[in-house]
mmCIF file of C-alpha atoms and ligand atoms in Angstrom:
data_model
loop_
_atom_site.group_PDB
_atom_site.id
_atom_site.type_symbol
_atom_site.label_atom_id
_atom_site.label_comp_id
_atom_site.label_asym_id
_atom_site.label_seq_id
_atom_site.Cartn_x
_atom_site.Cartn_y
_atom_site.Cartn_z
ATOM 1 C CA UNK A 101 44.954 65.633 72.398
ATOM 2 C CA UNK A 102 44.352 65.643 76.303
ATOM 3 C CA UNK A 103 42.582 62.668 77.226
ATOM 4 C CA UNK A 104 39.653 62.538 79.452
ATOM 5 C CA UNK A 105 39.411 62.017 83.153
ATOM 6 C CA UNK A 106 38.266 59.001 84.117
ATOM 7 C CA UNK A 107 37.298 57.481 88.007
ATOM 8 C CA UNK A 108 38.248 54.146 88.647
ATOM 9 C CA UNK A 109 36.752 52.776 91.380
ATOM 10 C CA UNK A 110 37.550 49.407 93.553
ATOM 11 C CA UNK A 111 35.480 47.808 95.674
ATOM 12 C CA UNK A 112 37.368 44.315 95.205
ATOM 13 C CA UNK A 113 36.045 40.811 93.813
ATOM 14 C CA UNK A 114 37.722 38.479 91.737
ATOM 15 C CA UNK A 115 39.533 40.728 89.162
ATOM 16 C CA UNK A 116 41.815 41.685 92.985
ATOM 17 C CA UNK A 117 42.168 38.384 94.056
ATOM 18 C CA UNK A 118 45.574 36.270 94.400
ATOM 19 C CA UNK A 119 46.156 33.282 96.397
ATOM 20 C CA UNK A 120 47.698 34.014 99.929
ATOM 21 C CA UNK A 121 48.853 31.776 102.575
ATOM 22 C CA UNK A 122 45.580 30.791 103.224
ATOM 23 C CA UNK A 123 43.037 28.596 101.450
ATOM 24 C CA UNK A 124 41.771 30.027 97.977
ATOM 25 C CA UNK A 125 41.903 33.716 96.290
ATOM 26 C CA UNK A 126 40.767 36.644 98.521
ATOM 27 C CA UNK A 127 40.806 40.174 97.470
ATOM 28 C CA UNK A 128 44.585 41.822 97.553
ATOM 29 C CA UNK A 129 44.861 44.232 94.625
ATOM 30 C CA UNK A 130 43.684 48.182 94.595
ATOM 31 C CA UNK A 131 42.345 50.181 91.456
ATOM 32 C CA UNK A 132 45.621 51.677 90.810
ATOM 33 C CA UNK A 133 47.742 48.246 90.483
ATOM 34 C CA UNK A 134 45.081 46.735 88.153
ATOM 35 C CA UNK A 135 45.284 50.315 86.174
ATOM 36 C CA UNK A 136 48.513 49.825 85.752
ATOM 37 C CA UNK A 137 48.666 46.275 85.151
ATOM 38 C CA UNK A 138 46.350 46.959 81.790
ATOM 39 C CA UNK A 139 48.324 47.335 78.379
ATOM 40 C CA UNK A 140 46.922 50.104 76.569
ATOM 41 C CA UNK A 141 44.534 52.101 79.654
ATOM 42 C CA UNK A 142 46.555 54.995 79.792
ATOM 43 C CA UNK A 143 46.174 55.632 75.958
ATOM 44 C CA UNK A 144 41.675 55.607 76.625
ATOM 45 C CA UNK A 145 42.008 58.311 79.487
ATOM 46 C CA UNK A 146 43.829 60.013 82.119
ATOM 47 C CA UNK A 147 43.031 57.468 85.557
ATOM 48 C CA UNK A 148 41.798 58.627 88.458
ATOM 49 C CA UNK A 149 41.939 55.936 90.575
ATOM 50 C CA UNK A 150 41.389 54.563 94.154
ATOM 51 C CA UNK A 151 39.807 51.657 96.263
ATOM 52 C CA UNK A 152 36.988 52.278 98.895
ATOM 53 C CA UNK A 153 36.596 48.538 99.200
ATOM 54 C CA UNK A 154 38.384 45.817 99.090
ATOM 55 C CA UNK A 155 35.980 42.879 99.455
ATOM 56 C CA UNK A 156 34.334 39.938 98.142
ATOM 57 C CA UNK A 157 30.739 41.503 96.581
ATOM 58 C CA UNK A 158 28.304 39.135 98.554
ATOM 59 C CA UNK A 159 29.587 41.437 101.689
ATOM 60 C CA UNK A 160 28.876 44.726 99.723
ATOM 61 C CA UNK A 161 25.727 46.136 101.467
ATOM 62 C CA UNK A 162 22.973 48.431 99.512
ATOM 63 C CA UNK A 163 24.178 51.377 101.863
ATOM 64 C CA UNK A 164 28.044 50.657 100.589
ATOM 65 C CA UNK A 165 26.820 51.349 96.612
ATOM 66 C CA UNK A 166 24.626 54.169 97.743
ATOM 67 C CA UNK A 167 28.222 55.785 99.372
ATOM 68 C CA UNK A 168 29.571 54.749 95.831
ATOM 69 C CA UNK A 169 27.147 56.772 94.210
ATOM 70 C CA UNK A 170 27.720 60.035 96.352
ATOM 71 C CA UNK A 171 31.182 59.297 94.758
ATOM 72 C CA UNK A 172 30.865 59.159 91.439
ATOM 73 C CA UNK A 173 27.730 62.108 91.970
ATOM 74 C CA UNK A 174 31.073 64.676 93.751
ATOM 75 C CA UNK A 175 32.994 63.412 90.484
ATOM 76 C CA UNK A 176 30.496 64.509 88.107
ATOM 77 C CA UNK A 177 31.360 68.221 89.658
ATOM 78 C CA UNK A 178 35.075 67.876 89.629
ATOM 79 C CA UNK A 179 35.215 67.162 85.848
ATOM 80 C CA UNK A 180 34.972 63.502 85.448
ATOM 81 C CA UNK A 181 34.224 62.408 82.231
ATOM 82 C CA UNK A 182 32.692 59.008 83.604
ATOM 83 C CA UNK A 183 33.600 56.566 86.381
ATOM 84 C CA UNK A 184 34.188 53.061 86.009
ATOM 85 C CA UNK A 185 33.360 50.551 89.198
ATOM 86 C CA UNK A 186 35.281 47.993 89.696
ATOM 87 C CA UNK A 187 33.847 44.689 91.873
ATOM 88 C CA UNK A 188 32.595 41.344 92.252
ATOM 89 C CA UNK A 189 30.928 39.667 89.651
ATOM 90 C CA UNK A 190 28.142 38.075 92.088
ATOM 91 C CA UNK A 191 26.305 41.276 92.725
ATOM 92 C CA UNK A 192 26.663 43.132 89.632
ATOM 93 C CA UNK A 193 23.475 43.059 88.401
ATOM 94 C CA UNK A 194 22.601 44.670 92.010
ATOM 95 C CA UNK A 195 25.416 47.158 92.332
ATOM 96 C CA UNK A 196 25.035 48.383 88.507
ATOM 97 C CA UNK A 197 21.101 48.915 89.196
ATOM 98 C CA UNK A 198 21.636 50.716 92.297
ATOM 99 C CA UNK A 199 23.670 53.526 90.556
ATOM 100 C CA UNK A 200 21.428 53.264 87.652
ATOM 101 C CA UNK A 201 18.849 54.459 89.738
ATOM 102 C CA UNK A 202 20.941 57.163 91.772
ATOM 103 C CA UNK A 203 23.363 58.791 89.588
ATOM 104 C CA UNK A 204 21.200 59.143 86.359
ATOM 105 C CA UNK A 205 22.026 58.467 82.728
ATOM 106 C CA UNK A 206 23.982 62.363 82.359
ATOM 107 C CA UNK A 207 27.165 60.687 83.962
ATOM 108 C CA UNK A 208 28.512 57.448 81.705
ATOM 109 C CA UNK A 209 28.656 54.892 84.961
ATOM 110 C CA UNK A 210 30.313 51.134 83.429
ATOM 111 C CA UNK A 211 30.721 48.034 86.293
ATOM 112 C CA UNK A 212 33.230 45.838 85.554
ATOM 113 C CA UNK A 213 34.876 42.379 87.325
ATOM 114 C CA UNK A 214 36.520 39.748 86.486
ATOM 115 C CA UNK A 215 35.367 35.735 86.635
ATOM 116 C CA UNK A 216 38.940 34.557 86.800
ATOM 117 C CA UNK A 217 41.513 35.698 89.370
ATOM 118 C CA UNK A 218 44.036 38.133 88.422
ATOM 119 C CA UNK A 219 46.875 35.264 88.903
ATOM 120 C CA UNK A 220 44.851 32.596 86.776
ATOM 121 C CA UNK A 221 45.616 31.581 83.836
ATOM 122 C CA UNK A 222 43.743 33.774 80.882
ATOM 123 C CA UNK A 223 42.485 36.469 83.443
ATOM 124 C CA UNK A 224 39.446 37.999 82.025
ATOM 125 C CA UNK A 225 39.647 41.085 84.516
ATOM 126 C CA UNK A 226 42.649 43.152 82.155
ATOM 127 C CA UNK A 227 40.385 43.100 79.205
ATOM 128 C CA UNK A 228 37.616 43.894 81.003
ATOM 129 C CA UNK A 229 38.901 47.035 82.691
ATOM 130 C CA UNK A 230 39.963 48.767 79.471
ATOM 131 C CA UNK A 231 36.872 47.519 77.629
ATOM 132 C CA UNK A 232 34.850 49.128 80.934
ATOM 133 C CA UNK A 233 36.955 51.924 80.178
ATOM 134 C CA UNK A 234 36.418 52.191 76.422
ATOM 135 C CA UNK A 235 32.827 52.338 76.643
ATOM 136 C CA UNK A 236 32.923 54.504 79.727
ATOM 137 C CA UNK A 237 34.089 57.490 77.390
ATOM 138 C CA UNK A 238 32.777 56.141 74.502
ATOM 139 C CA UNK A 239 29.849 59.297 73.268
ATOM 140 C CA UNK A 240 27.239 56.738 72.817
ATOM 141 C CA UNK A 241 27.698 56.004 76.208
ATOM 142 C CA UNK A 242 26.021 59.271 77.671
ATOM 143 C CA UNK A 243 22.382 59.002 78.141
ATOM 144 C CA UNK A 244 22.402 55.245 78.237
ATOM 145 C CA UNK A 245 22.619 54.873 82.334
ATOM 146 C CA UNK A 246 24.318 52.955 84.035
ATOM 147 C CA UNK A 247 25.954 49.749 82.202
ATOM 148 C CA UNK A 248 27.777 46.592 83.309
ATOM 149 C CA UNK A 249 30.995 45.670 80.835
ATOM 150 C CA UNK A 250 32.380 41.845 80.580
ATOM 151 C CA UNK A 251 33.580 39.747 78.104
ATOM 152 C CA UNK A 252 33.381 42.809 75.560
ATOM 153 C CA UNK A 253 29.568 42.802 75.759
ATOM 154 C CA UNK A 254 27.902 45.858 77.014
ATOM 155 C CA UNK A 255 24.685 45.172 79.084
ATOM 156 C CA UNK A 256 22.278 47.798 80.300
ATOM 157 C CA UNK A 257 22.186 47.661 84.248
ATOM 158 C CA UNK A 258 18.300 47.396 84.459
ATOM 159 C CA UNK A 259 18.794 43.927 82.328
ATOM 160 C CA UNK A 260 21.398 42.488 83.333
ATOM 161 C CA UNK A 261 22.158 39.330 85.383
ATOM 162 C CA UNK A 262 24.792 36.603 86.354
ATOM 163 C CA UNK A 263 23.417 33.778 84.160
ATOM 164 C CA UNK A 264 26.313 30.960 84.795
ATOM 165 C CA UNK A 265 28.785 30.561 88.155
ATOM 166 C CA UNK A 266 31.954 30.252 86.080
ATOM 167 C CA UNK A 267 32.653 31.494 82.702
ATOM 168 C CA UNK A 268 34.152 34.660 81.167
ATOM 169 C CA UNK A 269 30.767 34.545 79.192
ATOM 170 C CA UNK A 270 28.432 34.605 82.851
ATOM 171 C CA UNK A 271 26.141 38.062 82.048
ATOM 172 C CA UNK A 272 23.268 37.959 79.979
ATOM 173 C CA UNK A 273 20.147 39.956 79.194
ATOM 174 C CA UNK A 274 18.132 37.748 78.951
ATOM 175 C CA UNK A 275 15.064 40.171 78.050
ATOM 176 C CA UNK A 276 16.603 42.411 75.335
ATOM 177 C CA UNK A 277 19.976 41.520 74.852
ATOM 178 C CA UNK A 278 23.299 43.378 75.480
ATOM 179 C CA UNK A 279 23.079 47.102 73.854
ATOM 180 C CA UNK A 280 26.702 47.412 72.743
ATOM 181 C CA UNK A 281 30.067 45.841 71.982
ATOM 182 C CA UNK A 282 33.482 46.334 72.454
ATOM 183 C CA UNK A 283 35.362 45.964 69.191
ATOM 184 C CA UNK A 284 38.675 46.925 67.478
ATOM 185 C CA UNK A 285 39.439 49.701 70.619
ATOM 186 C CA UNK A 286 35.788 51.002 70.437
ATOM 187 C CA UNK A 287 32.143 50.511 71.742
ATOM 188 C CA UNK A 288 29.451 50.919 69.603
ATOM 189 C CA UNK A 289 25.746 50.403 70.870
ATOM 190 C CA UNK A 290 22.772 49.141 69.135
ATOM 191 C CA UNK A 291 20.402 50.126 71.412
ATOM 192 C CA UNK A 292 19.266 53.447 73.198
ATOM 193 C CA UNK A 293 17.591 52.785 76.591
ATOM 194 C CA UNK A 294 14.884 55.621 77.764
ATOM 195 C CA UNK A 295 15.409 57.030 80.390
ATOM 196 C CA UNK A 296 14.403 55.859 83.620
ATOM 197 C CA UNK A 297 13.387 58.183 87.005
ATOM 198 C CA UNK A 298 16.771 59.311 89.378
ATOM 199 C CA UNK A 299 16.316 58.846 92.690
ATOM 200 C CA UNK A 300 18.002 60.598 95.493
ATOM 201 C CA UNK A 301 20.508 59.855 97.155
ATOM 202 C CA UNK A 302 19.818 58.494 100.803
ATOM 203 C CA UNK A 303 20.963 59.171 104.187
ATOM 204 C CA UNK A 304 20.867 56.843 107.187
ATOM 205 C CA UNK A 305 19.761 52.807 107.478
ATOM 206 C CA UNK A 306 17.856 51.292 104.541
ATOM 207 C CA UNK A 307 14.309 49.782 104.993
ATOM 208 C CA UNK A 308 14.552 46.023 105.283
ATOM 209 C CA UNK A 309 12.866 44.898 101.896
ATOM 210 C CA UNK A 310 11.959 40.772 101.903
ATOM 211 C CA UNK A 311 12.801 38.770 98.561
ATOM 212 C CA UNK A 312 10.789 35.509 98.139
ATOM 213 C CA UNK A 313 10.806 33.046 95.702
ATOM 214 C CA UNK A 314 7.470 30.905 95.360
ATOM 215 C CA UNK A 315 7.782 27.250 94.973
ATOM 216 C CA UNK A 316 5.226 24.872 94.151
ATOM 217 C CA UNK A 317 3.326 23.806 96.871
ATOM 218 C CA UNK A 318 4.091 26.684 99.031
ATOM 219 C CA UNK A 319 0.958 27.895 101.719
ATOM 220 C CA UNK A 320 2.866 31.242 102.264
ATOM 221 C CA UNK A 321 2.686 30.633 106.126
ATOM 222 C CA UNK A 322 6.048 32.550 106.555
ATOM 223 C CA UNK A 323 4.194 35.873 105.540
ATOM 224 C CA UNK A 324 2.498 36.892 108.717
ATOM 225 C CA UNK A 325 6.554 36.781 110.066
ATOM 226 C CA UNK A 326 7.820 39.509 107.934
ATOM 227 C CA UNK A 327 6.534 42.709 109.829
ATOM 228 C CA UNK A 328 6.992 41.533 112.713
ATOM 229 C CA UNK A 329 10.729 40.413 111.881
ATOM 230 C CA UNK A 330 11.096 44.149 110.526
ATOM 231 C CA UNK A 331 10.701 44.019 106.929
ATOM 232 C CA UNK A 332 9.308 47.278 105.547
ATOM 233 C CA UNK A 333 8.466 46.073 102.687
ATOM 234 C CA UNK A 334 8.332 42.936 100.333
ATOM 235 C CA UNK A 335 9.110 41.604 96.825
ATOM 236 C CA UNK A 336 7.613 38.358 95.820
ATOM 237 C CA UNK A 337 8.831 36.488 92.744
ATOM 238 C CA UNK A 338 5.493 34.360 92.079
ATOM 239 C CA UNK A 339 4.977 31.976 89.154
ATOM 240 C CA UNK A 340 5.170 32.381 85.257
ATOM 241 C CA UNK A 341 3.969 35.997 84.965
ATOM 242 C CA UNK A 342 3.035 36.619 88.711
ATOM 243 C CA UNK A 343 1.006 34.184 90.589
ATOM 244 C CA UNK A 344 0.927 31.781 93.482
ATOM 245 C CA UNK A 345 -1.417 28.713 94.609
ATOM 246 C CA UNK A 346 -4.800 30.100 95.240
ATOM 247 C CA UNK A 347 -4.462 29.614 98.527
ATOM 248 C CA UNK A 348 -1.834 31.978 99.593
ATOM 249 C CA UNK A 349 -3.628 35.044 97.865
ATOM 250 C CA UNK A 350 -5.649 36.211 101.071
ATOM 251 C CA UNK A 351 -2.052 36.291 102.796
ATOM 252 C CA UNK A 352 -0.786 38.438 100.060
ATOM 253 C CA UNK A 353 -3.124 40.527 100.271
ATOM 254 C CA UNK A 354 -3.435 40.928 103.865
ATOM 255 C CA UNK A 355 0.512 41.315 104.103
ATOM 256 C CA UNK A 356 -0.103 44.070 101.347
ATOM 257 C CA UNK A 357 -2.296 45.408 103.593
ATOM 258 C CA UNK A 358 0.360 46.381 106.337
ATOM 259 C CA UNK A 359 3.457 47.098 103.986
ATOM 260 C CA UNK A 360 3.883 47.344 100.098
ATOM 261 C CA UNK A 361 4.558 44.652 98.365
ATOM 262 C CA UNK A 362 5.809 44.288 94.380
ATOM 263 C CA UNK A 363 4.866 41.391 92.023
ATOM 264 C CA UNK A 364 7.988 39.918 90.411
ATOM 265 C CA UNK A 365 8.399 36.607 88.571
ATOM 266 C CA UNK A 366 10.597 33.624 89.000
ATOM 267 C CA UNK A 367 11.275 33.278 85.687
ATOM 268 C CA UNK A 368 14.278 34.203 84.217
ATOM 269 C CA UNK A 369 12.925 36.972 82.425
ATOM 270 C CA UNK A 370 10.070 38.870 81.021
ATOM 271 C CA UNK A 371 6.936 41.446 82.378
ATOM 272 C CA UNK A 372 4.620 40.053 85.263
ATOM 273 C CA UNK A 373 1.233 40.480 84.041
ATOM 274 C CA UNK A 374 -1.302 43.081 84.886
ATOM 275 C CA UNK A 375 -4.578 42.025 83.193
ATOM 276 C CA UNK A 376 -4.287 38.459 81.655
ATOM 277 C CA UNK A 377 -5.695 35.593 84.086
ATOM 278 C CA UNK A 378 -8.720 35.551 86.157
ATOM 279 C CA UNK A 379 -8.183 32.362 88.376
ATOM 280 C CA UNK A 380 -7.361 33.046 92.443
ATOM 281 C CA UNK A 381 -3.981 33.555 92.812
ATOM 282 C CA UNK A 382 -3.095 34.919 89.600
ATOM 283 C CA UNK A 383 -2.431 38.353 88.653
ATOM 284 C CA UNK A 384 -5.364 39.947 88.303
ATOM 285 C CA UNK A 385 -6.257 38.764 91.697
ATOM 286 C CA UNK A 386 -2.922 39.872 93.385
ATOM 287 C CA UNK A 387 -3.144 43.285 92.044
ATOM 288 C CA UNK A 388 -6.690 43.782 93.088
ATOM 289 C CA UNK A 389 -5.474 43.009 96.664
ATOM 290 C CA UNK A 390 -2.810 45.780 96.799
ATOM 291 C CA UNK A 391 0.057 43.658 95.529
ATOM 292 C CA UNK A 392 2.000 46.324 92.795
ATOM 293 C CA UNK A 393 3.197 44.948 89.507
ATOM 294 C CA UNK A 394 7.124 44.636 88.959
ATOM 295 C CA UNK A 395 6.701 45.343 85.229
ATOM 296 C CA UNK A 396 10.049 43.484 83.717
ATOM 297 C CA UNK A 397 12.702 44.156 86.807
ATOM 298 C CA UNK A 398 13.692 40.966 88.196
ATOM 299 C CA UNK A 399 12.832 40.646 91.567
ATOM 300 C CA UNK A 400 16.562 41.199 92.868
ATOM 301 C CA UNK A 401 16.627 45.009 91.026
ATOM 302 C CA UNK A 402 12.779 45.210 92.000
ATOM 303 C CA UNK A 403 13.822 44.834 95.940
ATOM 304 C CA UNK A 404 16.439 47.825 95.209
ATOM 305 C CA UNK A 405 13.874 50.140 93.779
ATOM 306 C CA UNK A 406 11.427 49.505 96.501
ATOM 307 C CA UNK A 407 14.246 49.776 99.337
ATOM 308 C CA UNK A 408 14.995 53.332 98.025
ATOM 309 C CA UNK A 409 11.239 54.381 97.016
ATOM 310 C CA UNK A 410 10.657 53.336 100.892
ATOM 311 C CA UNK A 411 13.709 55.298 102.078
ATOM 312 C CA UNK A 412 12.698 58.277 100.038
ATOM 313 C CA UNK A 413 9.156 58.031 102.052
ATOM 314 C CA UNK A 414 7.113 57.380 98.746
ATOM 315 C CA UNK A 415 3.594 56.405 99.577
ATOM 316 C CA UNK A 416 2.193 53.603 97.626
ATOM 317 C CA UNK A 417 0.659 55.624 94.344
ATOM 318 C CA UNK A 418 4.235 57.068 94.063
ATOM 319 C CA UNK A 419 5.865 53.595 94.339
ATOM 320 C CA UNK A 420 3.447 52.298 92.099
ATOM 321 C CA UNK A 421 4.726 54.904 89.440
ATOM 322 C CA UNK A 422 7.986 54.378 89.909
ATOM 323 C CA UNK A 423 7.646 50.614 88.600
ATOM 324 C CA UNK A 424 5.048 51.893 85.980
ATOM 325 C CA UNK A 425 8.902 52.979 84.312
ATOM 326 C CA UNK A 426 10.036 49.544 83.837
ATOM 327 C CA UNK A 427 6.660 47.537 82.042
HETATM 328 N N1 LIG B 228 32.747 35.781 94.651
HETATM 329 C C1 LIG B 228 33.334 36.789 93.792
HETATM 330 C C2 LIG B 228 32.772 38.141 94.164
HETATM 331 O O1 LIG B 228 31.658 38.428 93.787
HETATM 332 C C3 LIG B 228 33.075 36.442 92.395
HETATM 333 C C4 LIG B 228 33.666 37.367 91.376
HETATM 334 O O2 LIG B 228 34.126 38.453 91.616
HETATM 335 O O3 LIG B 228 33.610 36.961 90.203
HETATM 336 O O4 LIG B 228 33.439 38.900 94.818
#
């Protein structure tokens, strides 16, 4: 039986990390020595693999994952079966949406990383590679987007987050649960995600996109700075199902007046609301001054989709539709 291709892709984080000389693990291993360090890979699929990075993930940049994708998109035409991305497990819930939204759900995409070095005792990042690997050629994988692998769970890359600092067990999603498991040298899903709009691929610098967090108490004085500090565009994560102290409404709405701005939530997880409460501040009042409702991305992934529907020159009806695909 000839197996099929598979890309394996490094950008670095935990699951390449040894201790040095220096202070503390920093990233050392490429794609192909953690390939071949995994009992049992070679049997899933014939590895492709290399390492375009080899960093620590909070230094991966949006215009790093959106070189990534051109990758894996060139792959697709040379035969690939699927591509598996190997990196730090701080910005995975980023990374993963980013190539959600560029590569499109035709292409099985599956992030992986690690929590534990790969000299630490009980290193998670082995099992993870070959269960990224599983479900990366798994058939119920196609269709399903892009999706983060850890810890044998198997989490859709619009859901996901990093819900603890430390353990094997850190991703969650928190707002459907994961959609498959790795099990007995297969990955099954219980879940089939609809598909969500591709976006293309971008050239040049990426549109600055703000990401605030309202706290209690908060005027929202530091609004007037953003254009003039060159934000294009803003993401605000605002209170229980989108709002903020009636007083920093007319600054919402007058910053929504210059550049878009999308309605998030603070909360862990679940829609902002559209058409619920009627006191100043709240939703309903938001929206009505131009603020555009996040629908159930978190305002990290909601700060991706806006940086790209800005790069791709969407005006605000268009932007407005491209969040309608996530209430
Ligand atoms: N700080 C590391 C990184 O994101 C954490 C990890 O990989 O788990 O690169």
């Amino acid at each position: 039986m000839t197996l099929p291709r598979l890309r394996v892709l490094s950008l670095g984080g935990t699951i390449t990390m040894t201790r040095g000389n220096g202070s503390g693990i920093t990233p050392k291993l490429g794609a192909e020595e953690l390939a071949a360090s995994v009992p049992g890979l070679a049997d899933v699929a014939q590895i492709v693999a290399s390492s375009p990075f080899r960093v620590a993930s909070p230094s991966l940049s949006i215009a790093d994952l959106v070189e990534i994708a051109r990758v894996i998109r060139a792959g697709m035409a040379e035969g690939f079966a699927g591509t598996v991305v190997i990196q730090g497990t701080d910005t995975i819930e980023e990374s993963a949406f980013l190539l959600d939204l560029l590569v499109g759900a035709d292409h099985p995409v599956v992030v992986t990383g690690a929590m534990r070095g790969a000299d630490a005792p009980g290193a998670d990042g082995p099992a993870n590679l070959l269960a990224a690997a599983l479900t990366a050629v798994a058939p119920g994988a196609r269709g399903q987007g892009t999706l983060a692998v850890l810890n044998d769970q198997v989490h859709a890359a619009r859901w996901v987050q990093k819900g603890h600092t430390a353990l094997p067990s850190a991703f969650v999603s928190p707002l459907a649960g994961p959609v498959g498991l790795v099990a007995e040298g297969r990955a099954r899903f219980f879940a089939t995600l609809p598909p969500t709009p591709v976006l293309p691929v971008p050239d040049g610098e990426m549109p600055p996109v703000a990401l605030l967090r309202w706290a209690m108490g908060e005027s929202g004085r530091l609004l007037a700075a953003l254009p003039g500090l060159g934000y294009a565009g803003a993401v605000i994560e605002g209170m229980g199902a989108g709002h903020v102290p009636a007083e920093a409404a007319p600054l919402l709405g007058e910053l929504a007046a210059r550049m878009p701005v999308v309605l998030a939530s603070r909360c862990q997880t679940g829609p902002v609301f559209t058409h619920t409460y009627g006191y100043p501040g709240a939703e309903i009042d938001l929206i009505g001054r131009g603020l555009l409702p996040g629908g159930t991305l978190s305002g990290l992934k909601a700060r991706l989709l806006l940086t790209l529907c800005l790069r791709a020159g969407m005006d605000t009806a268009a932007i407005a539709s491209a969040f309608a695909a996530y209430r």
